[in-house]
Amino acid sequence: MKRLMAAGAVLVVAALCIAGCSQIPGGGGETVVVGAKTFNEQYILAEMVALLLEDAGYTTEMKANLNDLSLYEGIRKDQVDVYVEYTGTAYSQLLKLPPMETWEPEVVYADVVKGLKAENITVLSRLGFRDDYTIAVPEAWAEEKGVTKVSDLAPHAGEMVLVTDYVFAEREDGLPQVAKVYNFTFKEAKPMSPTLMYDVIKSGEADAITPYTTDTRVDLYDLRILEDDRAAFPPYHAILLANDKVAGDEKAVEALSVLSERIDADTMRRLNHEFDVEKREARAIARDYLVAEGLIQG
């Protein structure tokens, strides 16, 4: 089916509001707007969603490079119809629920399902993997200092520059939670695009970064992921969200149901490697995966 491409999607909800862009479900041929955030697996997973819907007869429109709030507001206002979110983000950043003293993944998931339902957003499924935040440092430095877990950074953090993605330094379940749980702060925290963090730490401009657990560049750049030994970081199960228009369409839901619990962390890392290291296009990666799994025709 036809694929529509959004020109220059921006990080504001206003840019999503294009009259008539989403005449959704009820039968084949209508347009479904698929949203995505700003990094590797988001592009790949969004393309999987689009390809499955197209295979079922829908036209899709891709709106990528959106931030958390833009996607949330977009799906609440039916300007985005379906996208992949993470339970930790939904729990703390979207629903504004308080941090748990000890994170319990199944409780977080249940609270997220309930909270989003109240906003007329349905969790269609968990995709099968978690993409948690971590802290990583150069392997050679970690070996020299005997650092294996986050608590080991306490005597060093005051002299360290930490580079994060755009939101980790500010969000309640991110750097503030690390400071609270581990009782130390870094000399400086610099937010930037996740794709730039690795070159910055390689150049020596940063001492630590906050990668995601599904990112294979940790190995490529010879970094050591530190154990979160006091469970400061919440769980980030990947979940597929839909508005009422898609969630109420049996054909669309059936088309997307094949992703439920299908993708484990190793698989997601492998697909991310194809994007980050092999420099393949997200749509090609997604198509090859779905064909190999027998979910669409080659």
PDB file of C-alpha atoms in Angstrom:
ATOM      1  CA  MET A   1       0.000   0.000   0.000  1.00  0.00           C
ATOM      2  CA  LYS A   2       0.894   3.651  -0.298  1.00  0.00           C
ATOM      3  CA  ARG A   3       3.463   5.138   2.080  1.00  0.00           C
ATOM      4  CA  LEU A   4       3.237   8.829   2.977  1.00  0.00           C
ATOM      5  CA  MET A   5       6.312  10.631   4.267  1.00  0.00           C
ATOM      6  CA  ALA A   6       6.149  13.632   6.581  1.00  0.00           C
ATOM      7  CA  ALA A   7       8.511  16.406   5.544  1.00  0.00           C
ATOM      8  CA  GLY A   8      10.749  17.582   8.363  1.00  0.00           C
ATOM      9  CA  ALA A   9       8.832  16.460  11.442  1.00  0.00           C
ATOM     10  CA  VAL A  10       9.585  18.782  14.373  1.00  0.00           C
ATOM     11  CA  LEU A  11       9.475  18.471  18.134  1.00  0.00           C
ATOM     12  CA  VAL A  12       6.233  20.300  18.696  1.00  0.00           C
ATOM     13  CA  VAL A  13       2.732  18.929  18.694  1.00  0.00           C
ATOM     14  CA  ALA A  14       1.517  21.787  16.538  1.00  0.00           C
ATOM     15  CA  ALA A  15       3.526  20.378  13.658  1.00  0.00           C
ATOM     16  CA  LEU A  16       1.511  17.179  13.880  1.00  0.00           C
ATOM     17  CA  CYS A  17      -1.779  18.903  13.274  1.00  0.00           C
ATOM     18  CA  ILE A  18      -2.271  18.525   9.529  1.00  0.00           C
ATOM     19  CA  ALA A  19      -5.925  18.540   8.584  1.00  0.00           C
ATOM     20  CA  GLY A  20      -7.120  15.224   7.259  1.00  0.00           C
ATOM     21  CA  CYS A  21      -3.812  13.389   7.752  1.00  0.00           C
ATOM     22  CA  SER A  22      -5.359  10.633   9.806  1.00  0.00           C
ATOM     23  CA  GLN A  23      -8.580   9.188   8.448  1.00  0.00           C
ATOM     24  CA  ILE A  24      -8.102   5.989  10.394  1.00  0.00           C
ATOM     25  CA  PRO A  25      -9.343   2.503  10.580  1.00  0.00           C
ATOM     26  CA  GLY A  26     -12.511   0.679   9.906  1.00  0.00           C
ATOM     27  CA  GLY A  27     -11.211  -1.005   6.775  1.00  0.00           C
ATOM     28  CA  GLY A  28      -8.288  -1.132   4.408  1.00  0.00           C
ATOM     29  CA  GLY A  29      -6.983   1.966   2.696  1.00  0.00           C
ATOM     30  CA  GLU A  30      -7.179   4.544   5.484  1.00  0.00           C
ATOM     31  CA  THR A  31      -4.080   6.357   6.720  1.00  0.00           C
ATOM     32  CA  VAL A  32      -2.480   5.339  10.006  1.00  0.00           C
ATOM     33  CA  VAL A  33       0.044   7.788  11.464  1.00  0.00           C
ATOM     34  CA  VAL A  34       3.004   5.978  13.019  1.00  0.00           C
ATOM     35  CA  GLY A  35       5.154   7.944  15.456  1.00  0.00           C
ATOM     36  CA  ALA A  36       8.788   7.478  16.471  1.00  0.00           C
ATOM     37  CA  LYS A  37      11.366   9.059  18.744  1.00  0.00           C
ATOM     38  CA  THR A  38      14.889  10.099  17.836  1.00  0.00           C
ATOM     39  CA  PHE A  39      17.061   6.974  17.948  1.00  0.00           C
ATOM     40  CA  ASN A  40      17.936   3.683  16.259  1.00  0.00           C
ATOM     41  CA  GLU A  41      15.416   1.134  17.512  1.00  0.00           C
ATOM     42  CA  GLN A  42      12.587   3.666  17.422  1.00  0.00           C
ATOM     43  CA  TYR A  43      13.070   4.107  13.679  1.00  0.00           C
ATOM     44  CA  ILE A  44      13.298   0.344  13.144  1.00  0.00           C
ATOM     45  CA  LEU A  45      10.261  -0.550  15.256  1.00  0.00           C
ATOM     46  CA  ALA A  46       8.162   2.220  13.714  1.00  0.00           C
ATOM     47  CA  GLU A  47       8.970   0.807  10.278  1.00  0.00           C
ATOM     48  CA  MET A  48       7.953  -2.668  11.450  1.00  0.00           C
ATOM     49  CA  VAL A  49       4.613  -1.267  12.585  1.00  0.00           C
ATOM     50  CA  ALA A  50       4.158   0.554   9.281  1.00  0.00           C
ATOM     51  CA  LEU A  51       5.063  -2.473   7.172  1.00  0.00           C
ATOM     52  CA  LEU A  52       2.672  -4.740   9.056  1.00  0.00           C
ATOM     53  CA  LEU A  53      -0.150  -2.241   8.628  1.00  0.00           C
ATOM     54  CA  GLU A  54       0.649  -1.738   4.962  1.00  0.00           C
ATOM     55  CA  ASP A  55       0.631  -5.509   4.490  1.00  0.00           C
ATOM     56  CA  ALA A  56      -2.878  -5.500   5.995  1.00  0.00           C
ATOM     57  CA  GLY A  57      -4.046  -2.891   3.500  1.00  0.00           C
ATOM     58  CA  TYR A  58      -3.488   0.412   5.276  1.00  0.00           C
ATOM     59  CA  THR A  59      -1.659   3.476   4.077  1.00  0.00           C
ATOM     60  CA  THR A  60       0.829   4.740   6.641  1.00  0.00           C
ATOM     61  CA  GLU A  61       2.340   8.117   7.369  1.00  0.00           C
ATOM     62  CA  MET A  62       5.576   8.264   9.365  1.00  0.00           C
ATOM     63  CA  LYS A  63       6.221  11.038  11.890  1.00  0.00           C
ATOM     64  CA  ALA A  64       9.682  10.400  13.316  1.00  0.00           C
ATOM     65  CA  ASN A  65      12.115  12.430  15.425  1.00  0.00           C
ATOM     66  CA  LEU A  66       9.502  13.439  17.983  1.00  0.00           C
ATOM     67  CA  ASN A  67      10.133  13.795  21.693  1.00  0.00           C
ATOM     68  CA  ASP A  68       8.261  12.061  24.511  1.00  0.00           C
ATOM     69  CA  LEU A  69       5.739  14.831  25.122  1.00  0.00           C
ATOM     70  CA  SER A  70       5.022  15.440  21.435  1.00  0.00           C
ATOM     71  CA  LEU A  71       4.193  11.771  20.898  1.00  0.00           C
ATOM     72  CA  TYR A  72       2.068  11.584  24.035  1.00  0.00           C
ATOM     73  CA  GLU A  73       0.099  14.700  23.208  1.00  0.00           C
ATOM     74  CA  GLY A  74      -0.127  13.579  19.607  1.00  0.00           C
ATOM     75  CA  ILE A  75      -1.697  10.224  20.440  1.00  0.00           C
ATOM     76  CA  ARG A  76      -4.050  11.808  22.978  1.00  0.00           C
ATOM     77  CA  LYS A  77      -5.278  14.189  20.287  1.00  0.00           C
ATOM     78  CA  ASP A  78      -5.434  11.560  17.515  1.00  0.00           C
ATOM     79  CA  GLN A  79      -2.628  13.241  15.589  1.00  0.00           C
ATOM     80  CA  VAL A  80      -0.443  10.146  16.059  1.00  0.00           C
ATOM     81  CA  ASP A  81      -2.201   6.793  16.007  1.00  0.00           C
ATOM     82  CA  VAL A  82       0.379   4.269  17.156  1.00  0.00           C
ATOM     83  CA  TYR A  83       3.942   4.311  18.484  1.00  0.00           C
ATOM     84  CA  VAL A  84       6.405   2.435  20.685  1.00  0.00           C
ATOM     85  CA  GLU A  85       6.865   3.748  24.219  1.00  0.00           C
ATOM     86  CA  TYR A  86       8.677   2.431  27.294  1.00  0.00           C
ATOM     87  CA  THR A  87       7.070   1.643  30.641  1.00  0.00           C
ATOM     88  CA  GLY A  88       9.545   3.688  32.680  1.00  0.00           C
ATOM     89  CA  THR A  89       8.985   6.750  30.518  1.00  0.00           C
ATOM     90  CA  ALA A  90       5.212   6.373  30.582  1.00  0.00           C
ATOM     91  CA  TYR A  91       5.226   5.854  34.340  1.00  0.00           C
ATOM     92  CA  SER A  92       7.334   8.846  35.364  1.00  0.00           C
ATOM     93  CA  GLN A  93       7.287  11.306  32.471  1.00  0.00           C
ATOM     94  CA  LEU A  94       3.827  10.925  30.973  1.00  0.00           C
ATOM     95  CA  LEU A  95       1.661   9.825  33.876  1.00  0.00           C
ATOM     96  CA  LYS A  96       3.791  11.624  36.484  1.00  0.00           C
ATOM     97  CA  LEU A  97       3.601   8.732  38.957  1.00  0.00           C
ATOM     98  CA  PRO A  98       5.980   8.845  41.953  1.00  0.00           C
ATOM     99  CA  PRO A  99       9.208   6.798  41.950  1.00  0.00           C
ATOM    100  CA  MET A 100       9.071   3.467  43.765  1.00  0.00           C
ATOM    101  CA  GLU A 101      11.498   2.754  46.571  1.00  0.00           C
ATOM    102  CA  THR A 102      12.154  -0.571  44.868  1.00  0.00           C
ATOM    103  CA  TRP A 103      11.164  -0.839  41.228  1.00  0.00           C
ATOM    104  CA  GLU A 104       8.831  -3.744  40.472  1.00  0.00           C
ATOM    105  CA  PRO A 105       8.514  -4.192  36.677  1.00  0.00           C
ATOM    106  CA  GLU A 106       5.108  -5.888  36.706  1.00  0.00           C
ATOM    107  CA  VAL A 107       3.650  -3.234  39.021  1.00  0.00           C
ATOM    108  CA  VAL A 108       5.057  -0.505  36.795  1.00  0.00           C
ATOM    109  CA  TYR A 109       3.490  -2.171  33.754  1.00  0.00           C
ATOM    110  CA  ALA A 110       0.088  -2.562  35.417  1.00  0.00           C
ATOM    111  CA  ASP A 111       0.099   1.071  36.575  1.00  0.00           C
ATOM    112  CA  VAL A 112       1.034   2.230  33.086  1.00  0.00           C
ATOM    113  CA  VAL A 113      -1.735   0.208  31.421  1.00  0.00           C
ATOM    114  CA  LYS A 114      -4.284   1.603  33.883  1.00  0.00           C
ATOM    115  CA  GLY A 115      -3.046   5.178  33.692  1.00  0.00           C
ATOM    116  CA  LEU A 116      -2.909   5.298  29.905  1.00  0.00           C
ATOM    117  CA  LYS A 117      -6.342   3.722  29.587  1.00  0.00           C
ATOM    118  CA  ALA A 118      -7.727   6.665  31.527  1.00  0.00           C
ATOM    119  CA  GLU A 119      -6.297   8.862  28.746  1.00  0.00           C
ATOM    120  CA  ASN A 120      -7.959   6.707  26.048  1.00  0.00           C
ATOM    121  CA  ILE A 121      -4.633   5.155  25.093  1.00  0.00           C
ATOM    122  CA  THR A 122      -4.366   1.372  24.849  1.00  0.00           C
ATOM    123  CA  VAL A 123      -1.273  -0.705  25.457  1.00  0.00           C
ATOM    124  CA  LEU A 124      -1.607  -3.237  22.653  1.00  0.00           C
ATOM    125  CA  SER A 125       1.335  -5.365  23.767  1.00  0.00           C
ATOM    126  CA  ARG A 126       4.797  -5.623  25.214  1.00  0.00           C
ATOM    127  CA  LEU A 127       7.312  -6.235  22.465  1.00  0.00           C
ATOM    128  CA  GLY A 128       9.492  -8.546  24.560  1.00  0.00           C
ATOM    129  CA  PHE A 129      12.583  -6.534  25.498  1.00  0.00           C
ATOM    130  CA  ARG A 130      13.618  -3.866  27.962  1.00  0.00           C
ATOM    131  CA  ASP A 131      15.716  -0.875  26.975  1.00  0.00           C
ATOM    132  CA  ASP A 132      16.891   0.456  30.311  1.00  0.00           C
ATOM    133  CA  TYR A 133      19.179   3.363  31.032  1.00  0.00           C
ATOM    134  CA  THR A 134      22.670   2.493  32.215  1.00  0.00           C
ATOM    135  CA  ILE A 135      25.901   4.302  33.010  1.00  0.00           C
ATOM    136  CA  ALA A 136      28.975   3.320  31.022  1.00  0.00           C
ATOM    137  CA  VAL A 137      32.648   4.299  31.331  1.00  0.00           C
ATOM    138  CA  PRO A 138      35.759   3.447  29.282  1.00  0.00           C
ATOM    139  CA  GLU A 139      36.822  -0.146  29.916  1.00  0.00           C
ATOM    140  CA  ALA A 140      40.464   0.775  30.497  1.00  0.00           C
ATOM    141  CA  TRP A 141      39.551   3.396  33.099  1.00  0.00           C
ATOM    142  CA  ALA A 142      37.146   1.021  34.838  1.00  0.00           C
ATOM    143  CA  GLU A 143      39.802  -1.673  34.999  1.00  0.00           C
ATOM    144  CA  GLU A 144      42.380   0.746  36.401  1.00  0.00           C
ATOM    145  CA  LYS A 145      40.016   2.078  39.069  1.00  0.00           C
ATOM    146  CA  GLY A 146      38.319  -1.201  39.907  1.00  0.00           C
ATOM    147  CA  VAL A 147      34.896   0.170  38.944  1.00  0.00           C
ATOM    148  CA  THR A 148      32.204  -2.384  38.160  1.00  0.00           C
ATOM    149  CA  LYS A 149      29.005  -0.876  39.574  1.00  0.00           C
ATOM    150  CA  VAL A 150      27.438   2.573  39.876  1.00  0.00           C
ATOM    151  CA  SER A 151      28.182   2.860  43.596  1.00  0.00           C
ATOM    152  CA  ASP A 152      31.894   2.537  42.759  1.00  0.00           C
ATOM    153  CA  LEU A 153      31.717   5.970  41.113  1.00  0.00           C
ATOM    154  CA  ALA A 154      31.184   7.757  44.437  1.00  0.00           C
ATOM    155  CA  PRO A 155      34.845   8.771  44.991  1.00  0.00           C
ATOM    156  CA  HIS A 156      35.263   9.803  41.324  1.00  0.00           C
ATOM    157  CA  ALA A 157      31.965  11.419  40.274  1.00  0.00           C
ATOM    158  CA  GLY A 158      32.854  14.896  41.518  1.00  0.00           C
ATOM    159  CA  GLU A 159      35.573  15.101  38.865  1.00  0.00           C
ATOM    160  CA  MET A 160      33.646  13.418  36.051  1.00  0.00           C
ATOM    161  CA  VAL A 161      31.730  14.847  33.087  1.00  0.00           C
ATOM    162  CA  LEU A 162      28.625  12.775  32.304  1.00  0.00           C
ATOM    163  CA  VAL A 163      27.067  12.992  28.845  1.00  0.00           C
ATOM    164  CA  THR A 164      23.405  11.979  28.604  1.00  0.00           C
ATOM    165  CA  ASP A 165      20.606  11.980  26.080  1.00  0.00           C
ATOM    166  CA  TYR A 166      18.372  15.043  25.934  1.00  0.00           C
ATOM    167  CA  VAL A 167      16.146  14.118  28.870  1.00  0.00           C
ATOM    168  CA  PHE A 168      18.059  11.936  31.347  1.00  0.00           C
ATOM    169  CA  ALA A 169      19.691  14.829  33.219  1.00  0.00           C
ATOM    170  CA  GLU A 170      16.330  16.435  33.994  1.00  0.00           C
ATOM    171  CA  ARG A 171      13.783  13.649  34.340  1.00  0.00           C
ATOM    172  CA  GLU A 172      12.898  12.545  37.851  1.00  0.00           C
ATOM    173  CA  ASP A 173      13.781   8.908  37.213  1.00  0.00           C
ATOM    174  CA  GLY A 174      17.117   9.843  35.639  1.00  0.00           C
ATOM    175  CA  LEU A 175      20.055  11.784  37.053  1.00  0.00           C
ATOM    176  CA  PRO A 176      18.118  13.201  40.042  1.00  0.00           C
ATOM    177  CA  GLN A 177      17.230   9.632  41.020  1.00  0.00           C
ATOM    178  CA  VAL A 178      20.881   8.568  40.705  1.00  0.00           C
ATOM    179  CA  ALA A 179      21.921  11.428  42.990  1.00  0.00           C
ATOM    180  CA  LYS A 180      19.243  10.510  45.519  1.00  0.00           C
ATOM    181  CA  VAL A 181      19.890   6.772  45.582  1.00  0.00           C
ATOM    182  CA  TYR A 182      23.685   6.819  45.330  1.00  0.00           C
ATOM    183  CA  ASN A 183      24.321  10.079  47.187  1.00  0.00           C
ATOM    184  CA  PHE A 184      26.767  11.611  44.719  1.00  0.00           C
ATOM    185  CA  THR A 185      26.666  14.109  41.855  1.00  0.00           C
ATOM    186  CA  PHE A 186      28.794  14.470  38.754  1.00  0.00           C
ATOM    187  CA  LYS A 187      30.977  17.501  38.114  1.00  0.00           C
ATOM    188  CA  GLU A 188      28.900  18.269  35.031  1.00  0.00           C
ATOM    189  CA  ALA A 189      26.086  16.705  33.022  1.00  0.00           C
ATOM    190  CA  LYS A 190      25.830  17.523  29.324  1.00  0.00           C
ATOM    191  CA  PRO A 191      22.712  16.514  27.358  1.00  0.00           C
ATOM    192  CA  MET A 192      22.994  15.768  23.635  1.00  0.00           C
ATOM    193  CA  SER A 193      21.775  13.448  20.914  1.00  0.00           C
ATOM    194  CA  PRO A 194      22.265   9.775  21.857  1.00  0.00           C
ATOM    195  CA  THR A 195      24.071   9.217  18.561  1.00  0.00           C
ATOM    196  CA  LEU A 196      26.780  11.736  19.531  1.00  0.00           C
ATOM    197  CA  MET A 197      27.523  10.443  23.027  1.00  0.00           C
ATOM    198  CA  TYR A 198      29.920   7.748  21.851  1.00  0.00           C
ATOM    199  CA  ASP A 199      32.177  10.011  19.833  1.00  0.00           C
ATOM    200  CA  VAL A 200      32.308  12.452  22.737  1.00  0.00           C
ATOM    201  CA  ILE A 201      33.489   9.835  25.222  1.00  0.00           C
ATOM    202  CA  LYS A 202      35.915   8.407  22.661  1.00  0.00           C
ATOM    203  CA  SER A 203      37.473  11.864  22.234  1.00  0.00           C
ATOM    204  CA  GLY A 204      37.907  12.255  25.999  1.00  0.00           C
ATOM    205  CA  GLU A 205      35.431  15.134  26.276  1.00  0.00           C
ATOM    206  CA  ALA A 206      33.309  12.988  28.596  1.00  0.00           C
ATOM    207  CA  ASP A 207      34.148  10.519  31.332  1.00  0.00           C
ATOM    208  CA  ALA A 208      30.856   8.611  31.368  1.00  0.00           C
ATOM    209  CA  ILE A 209      27.706   8.331  29.266  1.00  0.00           C
ATOM    210  CA  THR A 210      24.182   6.981  29.720  1.00  0.00           C
ATOM    211  CA  PRO A 211      23.612   4.431  26.936  1.00  0.00           C
ATOM    212  CA  TYR A 212      20.629   2.141  26.543  1.00  0.00           C
ATOM    213  CA  THR A 213      20.883  -1.575  27.209  1.00  0.00           C
ATOM    214  CA  THR A 214      19.974  -2.478  23.609  1.00  0.00           C
ATOM    215  CA  ASP A 215      22.795  -0.385  22.124  1.00  0.00           C
ATOM    216  CA  THR A 216      25.643  -2.430  20.622  1.00  0.00           C
ATOM    217  CA  ARG A 217      27.915   0.609  20.360  1.00  0.00           C
ATOM    218  CA  VAL A 218      28.912  -0.008  23.975  1.00  0.00           C
ATOM    219  CA  ASP A 219      31.044  -2.913  22.756  1.00  0.00           C
ATOM    220  CA  LEU A 220      32.194  -1.098  19.638  1.00  0.00           C
ATOM    221  CA  TYR A 221      33.587   1.769  21.725  1.00  0.00           C
ATOM    222  CA  ASP A 222      35.066  -0.515  24.395  1.00  0.00           C
ATOM    223  CA  LEU A 223      32.908   0.729  27.257  1.00  0.00           C
ATOM    224  CA  ARG A 224      31.905  -1.005  30.471  1.00  0.00           C
ATOM    225  CA  ILE A 225      28.276  -0.914  31.576  1.00  0.00           C
ATOM    226  CA  LEU A 226      28.095  -0.460  35.333  1.00  0.00           C
ATOM    227  CA  GLU A 227      25.751  -2.534  37.432  1.00  0.00           C
ATOM    228  CA  ASP A 228      22.879  -0.524  38.898  1.00  0.00           C
ATOM    229  CA  ASP A 229      23.511  -2.145  42.277  1.00  0.00           C
ATOM    230  CA  ARG A 230      20.938  -0.037  44.158  1.00  0.00           C
ATOM    231  CA  ALA A 231      18.179  -0.274  41.522  1.00  0.00           C
ATOM    232  CA  ALA A 232      17.970   3.453  40.847  1.00  0.00           C
ATOM    233  CA  PHE A 233      16.736   3.055  37.272  1.00  0.00           C
ATOM    234  CA  PRO A 234      13.156   1.982  36.546  1.00  0.00           C
ATOM    235  CA  PRO A 235      12.306  -0.791  34.068  1.00  0.00           C
ATOM    236  CA  TYR A 236      11.772   0.231  30.468  1.00  0.00           C
ATOM    237  CA  HIS A 237       9.760  -2.498  28.761  1.00  0.00           C
ATOM    238  CA  ALA A 238       9.038  -1.598  25.137  1.00  0.00           C
ATOM    239  CA  ILE A 239       5.264  -1.309  24.678  1.00  0.00           C
ATOM    240  CA  LEU A 240       3.102  -0.588  21.657  1.00  0.00           C
ATOM    241  CA  LEU A 241       0.547   2.182  22.229  1.00  0.00           C
ATOM    242  CA  ALA A 242      -2.531   2.950  20.135  1.00  0.00           C
ATOM    243  CA  ASN A 243      -5.336   5.475  20.247  1.00  0.00           C
ATOM    244  CA  ASP A 244      -8.972   4.376  20.280  1.00  0.00           C
ATOM    245  CA  LYS A 245      -9.238   4.500  16.496  1.00  0.00           C
ATOM    246  CA  VAL A 246      -6.556   1.848  16.037  1.00  0.00           C
ATOM    247  CA  ALA A 247      -7.294  -0.102  19.246  1.00  0.00           C
ATOM    248  CA  GLY A 248     -10.929  -0.367  18.169  1.00  0.00           C
ATOM    249  CA  ASP A 249     -10.075  -1.705  14.734  1.00  0.00           C
ATOM    250  CA  GLU A 250      -9.801  -5.495  14.892  1.00  0.00           C
ATOM    251  CA  LYS A 251      -7.980  -5.703  11.579  1.00  0.00           C
ATOM    252  CA  ALA A 252      -5.256  -3.277  12.668  1.00  0.00           C
ATOM    253  CA  VAL A 253      -4.906  -4.880  16.091  1.00  0.00           C
ATOM    254  CA  GLU A 254      -4.591  -8.334  14.536  1.00  0.00           C
ATOM    255  CA  ALA A 255      -1.932  -7.092  12.116  1.00  0.00           C
ATOM    256  CA  LEU A 256       0.143  -5.682  14.989  1.00  0.00           C
ATOM    257  CA  SER A 257      -0.439  -8.552  17.420  1.00  0.00           C
ATOM    258  CA  VAL A 258       2.415 -10.559  15.864  1.00  0.00           C
ATOM    259  CA  LEU A 259       4.913  -8.231  17.578  1.00  0.00           C
ATOM    260  CA  SER A 260       3.710  -9.193  21.056  1.00  0.00           C
ATOM    261  CA  GLU A 261       6.616 -10.597  23.129  1.00  0.00           C
ATOM    262  CA  ARG A 262       8.453 -11.422  19.873  1.00  0.00           C
ATOM    263  CA  ILE A 263      11.613  -9.298  20.065  1.00  0.00           C
ATOM    264  CA  ASP A 264      14.110 -10.061  22.822  1.00  0.00           C
ATOM    265  CA  ALA A 265      16.985  -7.800  23.848  1.00  0.00           C
ATOM    266  CA  ASP A 266      19.587  -9.724  21.842  1.00  0.00           C
ATOM    267  CA  THR A 267      17.504  -9.400  18.698  1.00  0.00           C
ATOM    268  CA  MET A 268      16.986  -5.684  19.233  1.00  0.00           C
ATOM    269  CA  ARG A 269      20.717  -5.181  19.769  1.00  0.00           C
ATOM    270  CA  ARG A 270      21.414  -7.053  16.534  1.00  0.00           C
ATOM    271  CA  LEU A 271      18.969  -4.888  14.595  1.00  0.00           C
ATOM    272  CA  ASN A 272      20.377  -1.727  16.165  1.00  0.00           C
ATOM    273  CA  HIS A 273      23.850  -2.872  15.116  1.00  0.00           C
ATOM    274  CA  GLU A 274      22.668  -3.030  11.524  1.00  0.00           C
ATOM    275  CA  PHE A 275      21.475   0.573  11.811  1.00  0.00           C
ATOM    276  CA  ASP A 276      24.365   2.091  13.791  1.00  0.00           C
ATOM    277  CA  VAL A 277      27.365   0.142  12.515  1.00  0.00           C
ATOM    278  CA  GLU A 278      26.360  -1.278   9.145  1.00  0.00           C
ATOM    279  CA  LYS A 279      24.507   1.963   8.309  1.00  0.00           C
ATOM    280  CA  ARG A 280      21.482   0.220   6.839  1.00  0.00           C
ATOM    281  CA  GLU A 281      18.163   2.018   6.406  1.00  0.00           C
ATOM    282  CA  ALA A 282      15.618   1.396   9.168  1.00  0.00           C
ATOM    283  CA  ARG A 283      12.918   0.326   6.723  1.00  0.00           C
ATOM    284  CA  ALA A 284      15.198  -2.233   5.086  1.00  0.00           C
ATOM    285  CA  ILE A 285      16.174  -3.641   8.477  1.00  0.00           C
ATOM    286  CA  ALA A 286      12.533  -3.860   9.510  1.00  0.00           C
ATOM    287  CA  ARG A 287      11.463  -5.481   6.252  1.00  0.00           C
ATOM    288  CA  ASP A 288      14.212  -8.105   6.351  1.00  0.00           C
ATOM    289  CA  TYR A 289      13.322  -9.009   9.930  1.00  0.00           C
ATOM    290  CA  LEU A 290       9.602  -9.351   9.213  1.00  0.00           C
ATOM    291  CA  VAL A 291      10.258 -11.430   6.103  1.00  0.00           C
ATOM    292  CA  ALA A 292      12.694 -13.700   7.967  1.00  0.00           C
ATOM    293  CA  GLU A 293      10.085 -14.190  10.698  1.00  0.00           C
ATOM    294  CA  GLY A 294       7.444 -15.071   8.107  1.00  0.00           C
ATOM    295  CA  LEU A 295       5.279 -12.092   9.055  1.00  0.00           C
ATOM    296  CA  ILE A 296       5.175 -10.448   5.625  1.00  0.00           C
ATOM    297  CA  GLN A 297       6.035 -11.571   2.102  1.00  0.00           C
ATOM    298  CA  GLY A 298       9.464 -10.751   0.707  1.00  0.00           C
TER     299      GLY A 298
END
